[in-house]
Amino acid sequence: MCYSAQASFIAATYLTTIGILCIKKNKIKHAILFACIPVVFALQQISEGLLWMSFPRDWPMIQSITPYIFLLFAFFVWPIYIPTSIAFLEKKSLRKKHLILLSMLGIIVSLYLYSYIALYGASAEALNCHIYYNVSIPASENKIGTLLYLLTTVAPFFVSSLSYMHIFGFVLLLSYIISYQFYFIHLISIWCFFAAVLSSLAYVIIVQLNNKKS
């Protein structure tokens, strides 16, 4: 499997289309944040597409800025965005409280992870047809950070009372396992790409919510 600027831009176009459909299809005020997930992933993929383009060209500024933009989404946005967007949809009070707690944890995780980038910087390089993001997080803390990250970005799908959310969570977790097993050194880039494509499942969930409302 080889990734490129074309793959990132095609994914971004696809996700933008799905995102627009989600937003147009959505009739529930509290679901707008969730409906926008594919569009936010599209923006992240555009940043990686620009990074890919910068490697063979003389674009040092793009090559130095885009890793920070991509990692801003990966490390800061998603641990907060995912549990919060699902919490807005939840009707059952106990599950909603758990999702709010995960959202609060997401804020801590985001600040914790991105602080390393703010303090020590980050860089990226094309390595074996994939992008490797160099982030200075100690191995011992990286394990804890990974567990907390999965808790805030994957667990909310299983906490939700919506059945399709569980399917979303399962395939998301499966994509992480595959990325970890076969693309460990490129885990950040590969799993974000898989998660981006899988975010098209948001459309199915929006349709389910509209059907319940009607």
Coordinates of N, CA and C in Angstrom, one line a residue:
M1 N 0.8 -1.2 0.0 CA 0.0 0.0 0.0 C 0.9 1.2 0.0
C2 N 0.7 2.1 -1.0 CA 1.5 3.3 -1.1 C 0.7 4.5 -1.1
Y3 N 1.0 5.5 -0.3 CA 0.2 6.7 -0.2 C 0.9 7.8 -1.0
S4 N 0.1 8.9 -1.3 CA 0.7 9.9 -2.1 C -0.2 11.2 -1.9
A5 N 0.2 12.3 -2.6 CA -0.6 13.5 -2.5 C -2.0 13.2 -3.2
Q6 N -1.9 12.4 -4.3 CA -3.2 12.1 -5.0 C -4.2 11.4 -4.1
A7 N -3.6 10.4 -3.3 CA -4.5 9.6 -2.4 C -5.1 10.5 -1.3
S8 N -4.3 11.4 -0.8 CA -4.8 12.4 0.2 C -5.9 13.3 -0.4
F9 N -5.6 13.8 -1.6 CA -6.6 14.8 -2.2 C -7.9 14.1 -2.6
I10 N -7.7 12.8 -3.1 CA -8.9 12.1 -3.5 C -9.8 11.8 -2.2
A11 N -9.1 11.4 -1.1 CA -9.8 11.1 0.1 C -10.5 12.4 0.6
A12 N -9.8 13.6 0.5 CA -10.3 14.8 0.9 C -11.6 15.2 0.1
T13 N -11.5 15.0 -1.2 CA -12.7 15.3 -2.1 C -13.9 14.4 -1.7
Y14 N -13.6 13.1 -1.5 CA -14.6 12.1 -1.2 C -15.3 12.5 0.2
L15 N -14.4 12.9 1.2 CA -14.9 13.2 2.5 C -15.7 14.5 2.5
T16 N -15.2 15.5 1.7 CA -16.0 16.7 1.6 C -17.4 16.5 1.0
T17 N -17.4 15.6 0.0 CA -18.7 15.3 -0.6 C -19.7 14.6 0.4
I18 N -19.1 13.6 1.2 CA -19.9 12.9 2.2 C -20.3 13.9 3.3
G19 N -19.4 14.8 3.7 CA -19.7 15.8 4.7 C -20.8 16.7 4.3
I20 N -20.8 17.2 3.1 CA -21.8 18.1 2.6 C -23.2 17.3 2.6
L21 N -23.2 16.0 2.2 CA -24.4 15.2 2.2 C -24.9 15.1 3.7
C22 N -24.0 14.8 4.6 CA -24.3 14.7 6.0 C -25.0 16.0 6.5
I23 N -24.4 17.1 6.2 CA -24.9 18.4 6.7 C -26.3 18.7 6.1
K24 N -26.4 18.4 4.8 CA -27.7 18.6 4.1 C -28.8 17.7 4.6
K25 N -28.4 16.4 4.9 CA -29.3 15.4 5.4 C -29.8 15.6 6.8
N26 N -28.9 16.2 7.6 CA -29.1 16.3 9.0 C -30.3 17.3 9.3
K27 N -31.2 16.8 10.1 CA -32.3 17.7 10.5 C -32.4 17.9 12.0
I28 N -31.3 17.5 12.7 CA -31.3 17.6 14.2 C -30.2 18.5 14.6
K29 N -30.6 19.5 15.3 CA -29.6 20.6 15.7 C -28.4 20.1 16.4
H30 N -28.6 19.1 17.4 CA -27.5 18.7 18.2 C -26.5 17.7 17.4
A31 N -26.9 17.4 16.2 CA -26.1 16.4 15.4 C -25.2 17.1 14.4
I32 N -25.2 18.4 14.4 CA -24.4 19.1 13.4 C -22.9 18.9 13.6
L33 N -22.5 18.8 14.8 CA -21.0 18.6 15.1 C -20.6 17.3 14.6
F34 N -21.4 16.3 14.8 CA -21.1 14.9 14.3 C -21.2 14.9 12.8
A35 N -22.1 15.6 12.2 CA -22.3 15.6 10.8 C -21.1 16.2 10.1
C36 N -20.4 17.0 10.8 CA -19.2 17.7 10.2 C -17.9 16.9 10.2
I37 N -17.9 15.8 10.9 CA -16.7 15.0 11.1 C -16.0 14.7 9.7
P38 N -16.7 14.2 8.7 CA -16.0 14.0 7.4 C -15.3 15.2 6.8
V39 N -15.9 16.4 7.0 CA -15.3 17.6 6.5 C -14.0 18.0 7.3
V40 N -14.1 17.8 8.6 CA -12.9 18.0 9.4 C -11.7 17.1 9.0
F41 N -12.1 15.8 8.8 CA -11.1 14.8 8.3 C -10.6 15.2 6.9
A42 N -11.4 15.8 6.1 CA -11.0 16.3 4.7 C -9.9 17.3 4.9
L43 N -10.1 18.3 5.8 CA -9.1 19.3 6.0 C -7.8 18.7 6.4
Q44 N -7.9 17.7 7.3 CA -6.6 17.0 7.7 C -5.9 16.4 6.6
Q45 N -6.7 15.7 5.7 CA -6.1 15.0 4.6 C -5.5 16.0 3.6
I46 N -6.1 17.2 3.4 CA -5.5 18.2 2.6 C -4.2 18.7 3.1
S47 N -4.1 18.8 4.4 CA -2.8 19.2 5.0 C -1.7 18.2 4.6
E48 N -2.1 16.9 4.7 CA -1.1 15.8 4.4 C -0.8 15.8 2.9
G49 N -1.8 16.1 2.1 CA -1.6 16.1 0.6 C -0.6 17.2 0.3
L50 N -0.7 18.4 0.9 CA 0.2 19.5 0.7 C 1.6 19.1 1.1
L51 N 1.7 18.3 2.2 CA 3.0 17.8 2.7 C 3.6 16.9 1.7
W52 N 2.8 16.0 1.2 CA 3.4 15.1 0.1 C 3.9 15.9 -1.0
M53 N 3.2 16.9 -1.5 CA 3.6 17.7 -2.6 C 4.9 18.5 -2.3
S54 N 5.2 18.8 -1.0 CA 6.3 19.6 -0.7 C 7.6 18.8 -0.8
F55 N 7.6 17.5 -0.7 CA 8.8 16.7 -0.6 C 9.6 16.8 -1.9
P56 N 9.1 16.6 -3.1 CA 9.9 16.7 -4.3 C 10.1 18.2 -4.8
R57 N 9.5 19.1 -4.1 CA 9.5 20.5 -4.6 C 10.3 21.3 -3.5
D58 N 10.6 22.5 -4.0 CA 11.3 23.5 -3.1 C 10.3 24.3 -2.3
W59 N 9.6 23.6 -1.4 CA 8.6 24.3 -0.6 C 8.9 24.1 0.9
P60 N 10.0 24.6 1.4 CA 10.4 24.4 2.8 C 9.4 24.9 3.8
M61 N 8.7 26.0 3.5 CA 7.7 26.5 4.5 C 6.6 25.6 4.6
I62 N 6.1 25.1 3.5 CA 5.0 24.1 3.5 C 5.4 22.8 4.2
Q63 N 6.6 22.4 4.0 CA 7.1 21.2 4.6 C 7.3 21.3 6.1
S64 N 7.5 22.5 6.6 CA 7.7 22.7 8.0 C 6.4 23.0 8.7
I65 N 5.4 23.6 8.0 CA 4.2 24.0 8.7 C 3.2 22.8 8.7
T66 N 3.0 22.1 7.6 CA 2.0 21.1 7.4 C 2.0 20.0 8.5
P67 N 3.2 19.5 8.9 CA 3.2 18.5 10.0 C 2.5 19.0 11.3
Y68 N 2.7 20.3 11.6 CA 2.0 20.9 12.8 C 0.5 20.9 12.6
I69 N 0.1 21.2 11.4 CA -1.4 21.3 11.1 C -2.0 19.9 11.2
F70 N -1.3 18.9 10.5 CA -1.8 17.5 10.6 C -1.9 17.0 12.0
L71 N -0.8 17.2 12.8 CA -0.8 16.8 14.1 C -1.7 17.5 15.1
L72 N -2.0 18.8 14.7 CA -3.0 19.5 15.5 C -4.4 18.8 15.4
F73 N -4.7 18.3 14.2 CA -6.0 17.5 14.1 C -5.8 16.2 14.9
A74 N -4.7 15.5 14.6 CA -4.5 14.1 15.2 C -4.4 14.1 16.7
F75 N -3.6 15.1 17.3 CA -3.4 15.0 18.7 C -4.3 15.9 19.5
F76 N -4.7 17.0 18.9 CA -5.5 18.0 19.7 C -7.0 18.0 19.4
V77 N -7.4 18.0 18.1 CA -8.8 18.1 17.8 C -9.6 16.8 18.1
W78 N -9.1 15.7 17.6 CA -10.0 14.5 17.7 C -10.2 14.0 19.1
P79 N -9.3 14.0 20.1 CA -9.6 13.6 21.4 C -10.7 14.4 22.1
I80 N -10.9 15.6 21.7 CA -12.0 16.5 22.2 C -13.2 16.4 21.3
Y81 N -13.0 16.4 20.0 CA -14.2 16.5 19.1 C -15.0 15.2 19.1
I82 N -14.4 14.0 19.1 CA -15.1 12.8 19.0 C -16.1 12.6 20.2
P83 N -15.6 12.6 21.5 CA -16.5 12.4 22.6 C -17.6 13.5 22.7
T84 N -17.2 14.7 22.4 CA -18.1 15.8 22.5 C -19.2 15.7 21.5
S85 N -18.9 15.4 20.2 CA -19.9 15.3 19.2 C -20.9 14.2 19.5
I86 N -20.4 13.1 20.0 CA -21.3 11.9 20.4 C -22.1 12.2 21.6
A87 N -21.5 13.0 22.6 CA -22.3 13.4 23.8 C -23.5 14.2 23.4
F88 N -23.4 15.1 22.4 CA -24.5 15.9 22.0 C -25.6 15.1 21.5
L89 N -25.4 13.9 21.0 CA -26.4 13.0 20.4 C -27.1 12.1 21.4
E90 N -26.4 11.9 22.5 CA -26.9 10.9 23.5 C -28.1 11.4 24.3
K91 N -29.1 10.5 24.4 CA -30.3 10.8 25.1 C -30.4 10.2 26.5
K92 N -29.6 9.1 26.7 CA -29.7 8.4 28.0 C -28.7 9.1 28.9
S93 N -29.2 9.5 30.1 CA -28.5 10.4 31.0 C -27.2 9.9 31.5
L94 N -27.2 8.6 31.9 CA -26.0 8.0 32.4 C -24.9 7.9 31.3
R95 N -25.2 7.5 30.1 CA -24.3 7.4 29.0 C -23.8 8.8 28.7
K96 N -24.7 9.8 28.7 CA -24.3 11.1 28.4 C -23.3 11.6 29.4
K97 N -23.4 11.3 30.7 CA -22.5 11.7 31.7 C -21.1 11.1 31.5
H98 N -21.1 9.8 31.1 CA -19.9 9.2 30.8 C -19.2 9.8 29.5
L99 N -19.9 10.2 28.6 CA -19.4 10.8 27.4 C -18.8 12.2 27.7
I100 N -19.5 12.9 28.6 CA -19.0 14.2 29.0 C -17.7 14.1 29.8
L101 N -17.6 13.0 30.6 CA -16.3 12.8 31.3 C -15.2 12.4 30.3
L102 N -15.6 11.7 29.2 CA -14.6 11.4 28.2 C -14.2 12.7 27.5
S103 N -15.1 13.6 27.3 CA -14.8 14.9 26.7 C -13.8 15.7 27.5
M104 N -14.1 15.7 28.8 CA -13.2 16.4 29.7 C -11.8 15.7 29.7
L105 N -11.8 14.4 29.7 CA -10.5 13.7 29.6 C -9.8 14.0 28.3
G106 N -10.6 14.1 27.2 CA -10.1 14.5 25.9 C -9.3 15.8 25.9
I107 N -9.8 16.8 26.7 CA -9.1 18.1 26.8 C -7.8 17.9 27.4
I108 N -7.7 17.1 28.5 CA -6.4 16.8 29.2 C -5.5 16.1 28.2
V109 N -6.0 15.0 27.5 CA -5.2 14.3 26.6 C -4.6 15.2 25.5
S110 N -5.5 16.0 24.9 CA -5.1 16.9 23.8 C -4.0 17.8 24.3
L111 N -4.1 18.5 25.4 CA -3.1 19.4 26.0 C -1.8 18.6 26.3
Y112 N -2.0 17.4 26.8 CA -0.8 16.6 27.1 C 0.0 16.2 25.9
L113 N -0.7 15.8 24.9 CA 0.0 15.3 23.7 C 0.6 16.5 22.9
Y114 N -0.2 17.5 22.7 CA 0.3 18.6 21.8 C 1.3 19.4 22.5
S115 N 1.4 19.3 23.9 CA 2.4 20.1 24.6 C 3.8 19.7 24.1
Y116 N 4.0 18.4 23.8 CA 5.3 17.9 23.4 C 5.7 18.5 22.0
I117 N 4.7 18.7 21.2 CA 4.9 19.3 19.9 C 5.3 20.7 20.1
A118 N 4.5 21.4 21.0 CA 4.8 22.8 21.2 C 6.2 23.0 21.8
L119 N 6.6 22.1 22.7 CA 7.9 22.3 23.4 C 9.1 21.8 22.6
Y120 N 8.9 20.7 21.9 CA 10.1 20.0 21.3 C 10.0 20.0 19.7
G121 N 8.9 20.5 19.2 CA 8.7 20.5 17.8 C 8.3 19.2 17.1
A122 N 8.1 19.2 15.8 CA 7.8 18.0 15.1 C 8.2 18.2 13.7
S123 N 8.5 17.0 13.0 CA 8.9 17.1 11.6 C 8.3 15.8 10.9
A124 N 8.4 15.8 9.6 CA 7.9 14.7 8.9 C 8.7 14.4 7.7
E125 N 8.8 13.1 7.3 CA 9.5 12.7 6.1 C 8.9 11.6 5.4
A126 N 9.1 11.5 4.1 CA 8.6 10.4 3.3 C 9.5 9.2 3.5
L127 N 8.9 8.1 4.0 CA 9.7 6.9 4.3 C 9.0 5.6 3.9
N128 N 9.6 4.9 3.0 CA 8.9 3.7 2.5 C 7.5 3.9 2.0
C129 N 7.4 4.9 1.2 CA 6.1 5.3 0.5 C 5.0 5.7 1.5
H130 N 5.4 6.1 2.7 CA 4.5 6.6 3.7 C 5.1 7.8 4.4
I131 N 4.3 8.5 5.2 CA 4.8 9.6 5.9 C 5.1 9.2 7.3
Y132 N 6.3 9.5 7.8 CA 6.7 9.3 9.2 C 6.7 10.6 9.9
Y133 N 5.9 10.7 11.0 CA 5.9 12.0 11.8 C 6.8 11.7 13.0
N134 N 7.8 12.6 13.1 CA 8.7 12.5 14.2 C 8.3 13.4 15.4
V135 N 7.8 12.8 16.4 CA 7.3 13.5 17.6 C 8.1 13.0 18.8
S136 N 8.6 13.9 19.6 CA 9.4 13.6 20.7 C 8.6 13.3 22.0
I137 N 8.0 12.1 22.0 CA 7.3 11.6 23.2 C 8.0 10.4 23.8
P138 N 8.5 10.5 25.1 CA 9.2 9.3 25.7 C 8.4 8.0 25.5
A139 N 9.1 6.9 25.3 CA 8.4 5.6 25.1 C 7.5 5.3 26.3
S140 N 7.9 5.5 27.5 CA 7.1 5.1 28.7 C 5.8 5.9 28.7
E141 N 5.9 7.2 28.4 CA 4.7 8.1 28.4 C 3.9 7.9 27.1
N142 N 4.5 7.4 26.1 CA 3.8 7.2 24.8 C 2.8 6.1 25.0
K143 N 3.1 5.1 25.8 CA 2.2 4.0 26.0 C 0.9 4.5 26.8
I144 N 1.2 5.3 27.8 CA 0.0 5.8 28.6 C -0.8 6.7 27.7
G145 N -0.1 7.6 26.9 CA -0.8 8.5 26.0 C -1.6 7.8 25.0
T146 N -1.1 6.7 24.5 CA -1.9 5.9 23.5 C -3.1 5.3 24.1
L147 N -3.0 4.8 25.3 CA -4.2 4.2 25.9 C -5.3 5.3 26.2
L148 N -4.8 6.5 26.7 CA -5.8 7.6 26.9 C -6.3 8.1 25.6
Y149 N -5.5 8.1 24.6 CA -6.0 8.6 23.2 C -7.1 7.6 22.7
L150 N -6.9 6.3 22.8 CA -7.9 5.4 22.3 C -9.1 5.5 23.2
L151 N -9.0 5.8 24.5 CA -10.1 5.9 25.4 C -11.0 7.1 25.0
T152 N -10.4 8.2 24.5 CA -11.2 9.3 24.1 C -11.6 9.3 22.6
T153 N -11.0 8.6 21.8 CA -11.3 8.6 20.4 C -12.1 7.4 19.9
V154 N -12.0 6.3 20.6 CA -12.7 5.0 20.2 C -13.8 4.6 21.2
A155 N -13.5 4.7 22.5 CA -14.4 4.3 23.5 C -15.8 5.0 23.4
P156 N -15.8 6.3 23.0 CA -17.1 7.0 23.0 C -18.1 6.3 22.0
F157 N -17.7 5.6 21.0 CA -18.6 5.0 20.0 C -19.3 3.8 20.7
F158 N -18.6 3.2 21.7 CA -19.2 2.0 22.4 C -20.0 2.5 23.6
V159 N -19.8 3.6 24.1 CA -20.6 4.2 25.2 C -21.9 4.6 24.6
S160 N -22.0 5.1 23.4 CA -23.2 5.6 22.8 C -24.3 4.5 22.8
S161 N -25.5 4.9 22.9 CA -26.7 4.0 22.9 C -27.1 3.7 21.4
L162 N -26.5 4.4 20.5 CA -26.9 4.2 19.1 C -26.2 3.0 18.5
S163 N -26.9 2.1 17.9 CA -26.3 0.8 17.5 C -25.3 1.0 16.4
Y164 N -25.5 1.9 15.5 CA -24.5 2.1 14.4 C -23.2 2.7 14.9
M165 N -23.3 3.3 16.0 CA -22.1 3.9 16.6 C -21.1 2.7 17.0
H166 N -21.7 1.6 17.5 CA -20.9 0.5 17.9 C -20.2 -0.1 16.7
I167 N -20.8 -0.1 15.5 CA -20.2 -0.6 14.3 C -19.0 0.3 13.9
F168 N -19.3 1.6 14.0 CA -18.3 2.6 13.7 C -17.1 2.4 14.6
G169 N -17.3 2.2 15.9 CA -16.3 2.0 16.9 C -15.5 0.7 16.6
F170 N -16.2 -0.3 16.2 CA -15.5 -1.6 16.0 C -14.6 -1.5 14.8
V171 N -15.0 -1.0 13.7 CA -14.2 -0.9 12.5 C -13.0 0.1 12.7
L172 N -13.3 1.1 13.5 CA -12.2 2.1 13.9 C -11.1 1.4 14.7
L173 N -11.6 0.6 15.7 CA -10.6 -0.1 16.5 C -9.8 -1.1 15.7
L174 N -10.5 -1.8 14.8 CA -9.9 -2.8 13.9 C -8.9 -2.1 13.0
S175 N -9.2 -1.0 12.5 CA -8.2 -0.2 11.6 C -7.0 0.2 12.4
Y176 N -7.2 0.5 13.7 CA -6.0 0.8 14.5 C -5.1 -0.4 14.7
I177 N -5.7 -1.6 15.0 CA -5.0 -2.8 15.2 C -4.2 -3.1 13.9
I178 N -4.8 -3.0 12.8 CA -4.1 -3.3 11.5 C -3.0 -2.3 11.3
S179 N -3.2 -1.1 11.5 CA -2.2 0.0 11.4 C -1.0 -0.3 12.3
Y180 N -1.3 -0.6 13.5 CA -0.3 -0.9 14.5 C 0.5 -2.1 14.2
Q181 N -0.2 -3.1 13.7 CA 0.5 -4.4 13.4 C 1.4 -4.3 12.2
F182 N 0.9 -3.6 11.1 CA 1.6 -3.7 9.9 C 2.4 -2.4 9.5
Y183 N 2.0 -1.3 10.1 CA 2.5 0.0 9.8 C 2.9 0.8 11.0
F184 N 3.5 0.2 12.0 CA 3.8 0.8 13.3 C 4.5 2.1 13.2
I185 N 5.6 2.1 12.4 CA 6.4 3.3 12.3 C 5.7 4.5 11.7
H186 N 4.6 4.2 10.9 CA 3.8 5.2 10.2 C 2.4 5.2 10.8
L187 N 2.3 4.8 12.0 CA 1.0 4.6 12.6 C 0.1 5.9 12.6
I188 N 0.7 7.1 12.9 CA -0.1 8.3 12.9 C -0.7 8.6 11.6
S189 N 0.1 8.5 10.5 CA -0.4 8.8 9.2 C -1.4 7.8 8.7
I190 N -1.1 6.5 8.8 CA -1.9 5.4 8.3 C -3.2 5.3 9.0
W191 N -3.2 5.4 10.3 CA -4.5 5.3 11.1 C -5.4 6.5 10.8
C192 N -4.8 7.6 10.7 CA -5.6 8.8 10.4 C -6.3 8.7 9.0
F193 N -5.5 8.1 8.1 CA -6.1 7.9 6.7 C -7.3 6.9 6.8
F194 N -7.1 5.8 7.5 CA -8.2 4.8 7.7 C -9.4 5.5 8.4
A195 N -9.1 6.2 9.4 CA -10.2 6.8 10.2 C -10.9 7.8 9.4
A196 N -10.2 8.5 8.5 CA -10.8 9.5 7.7 C -11.8 8.9 6.7
V197 N -11.4 7.8 6.0 CA -12.2 7.1 5.1 C -13.4 6.5 5.8
L198 N -13.2 5.9 7.0 CA -14.3 5.3 7.8 C -15.3 6.4 8.3
S199 N -14.9 7.6 8.4 CA -15.8 8.7 8.9 C -17.0 8.9 8.0
S200 N -16.9 8.3 6.8 CA -18.1 8.3 5.9 C -19.3 7.6 6.5
L201 N -19.0 6.7 7.5 CA -20.1 6.1 8.2 C -21.0 7.1 9.0
A202 N -20.5 8.3 9.1 CA -21.3 9.3 9.8 C -22.6 9.5 9.0
Y203 N -22.5 9.4 7.7 CA -23.7 9.6 6.9 C -24.8 8.5 7.3
V204 N -24.4 7.3 7.5 CA -25.4 6.2 7.9 C -26.0 6.6 9.3
I205 N -25.2 7.1 10.2 CA -25.7 7.5 11.5 C -26.6 8.6 11.5
I206 N -26.3 9.6 10.6 CA -27.2 10.8 10.5 C -28.5 10.3 9.9
V207 N -28.5 9.4 8.9 CA -29.8 8.9 8.4 C -30.6 8.2 9.4
Q208 N -29.9 7.4 10.3 CA -30.5 6.7 11.4 C -31.2 7.6 12.3
L209 N -30.5 8.7 12.7 CA -31.1 9.7 13.6 C -32.3 10.4 13.0
N210 N -32.2 10.7 11.7 CA -33.4 11.3 11.1 C -34.6 10.4 11.0
N211 N -34.3 9.1 10.8 CA -35.4 8.1 10.7 C -36.1 8.0 12.1
K212 N -35.2 8.0 13.2 CA -35.8 7.9 14.5 C -36.6 9.2 14.8
K213 N -36.2 10.3 14.4 CA -36.9 11.6 14.6 C -38.3 11.5 13.9
S214 N -38.3 11.1 12.7 CA -39.5 11.0 11.9 C -40.4 9.9 12.3

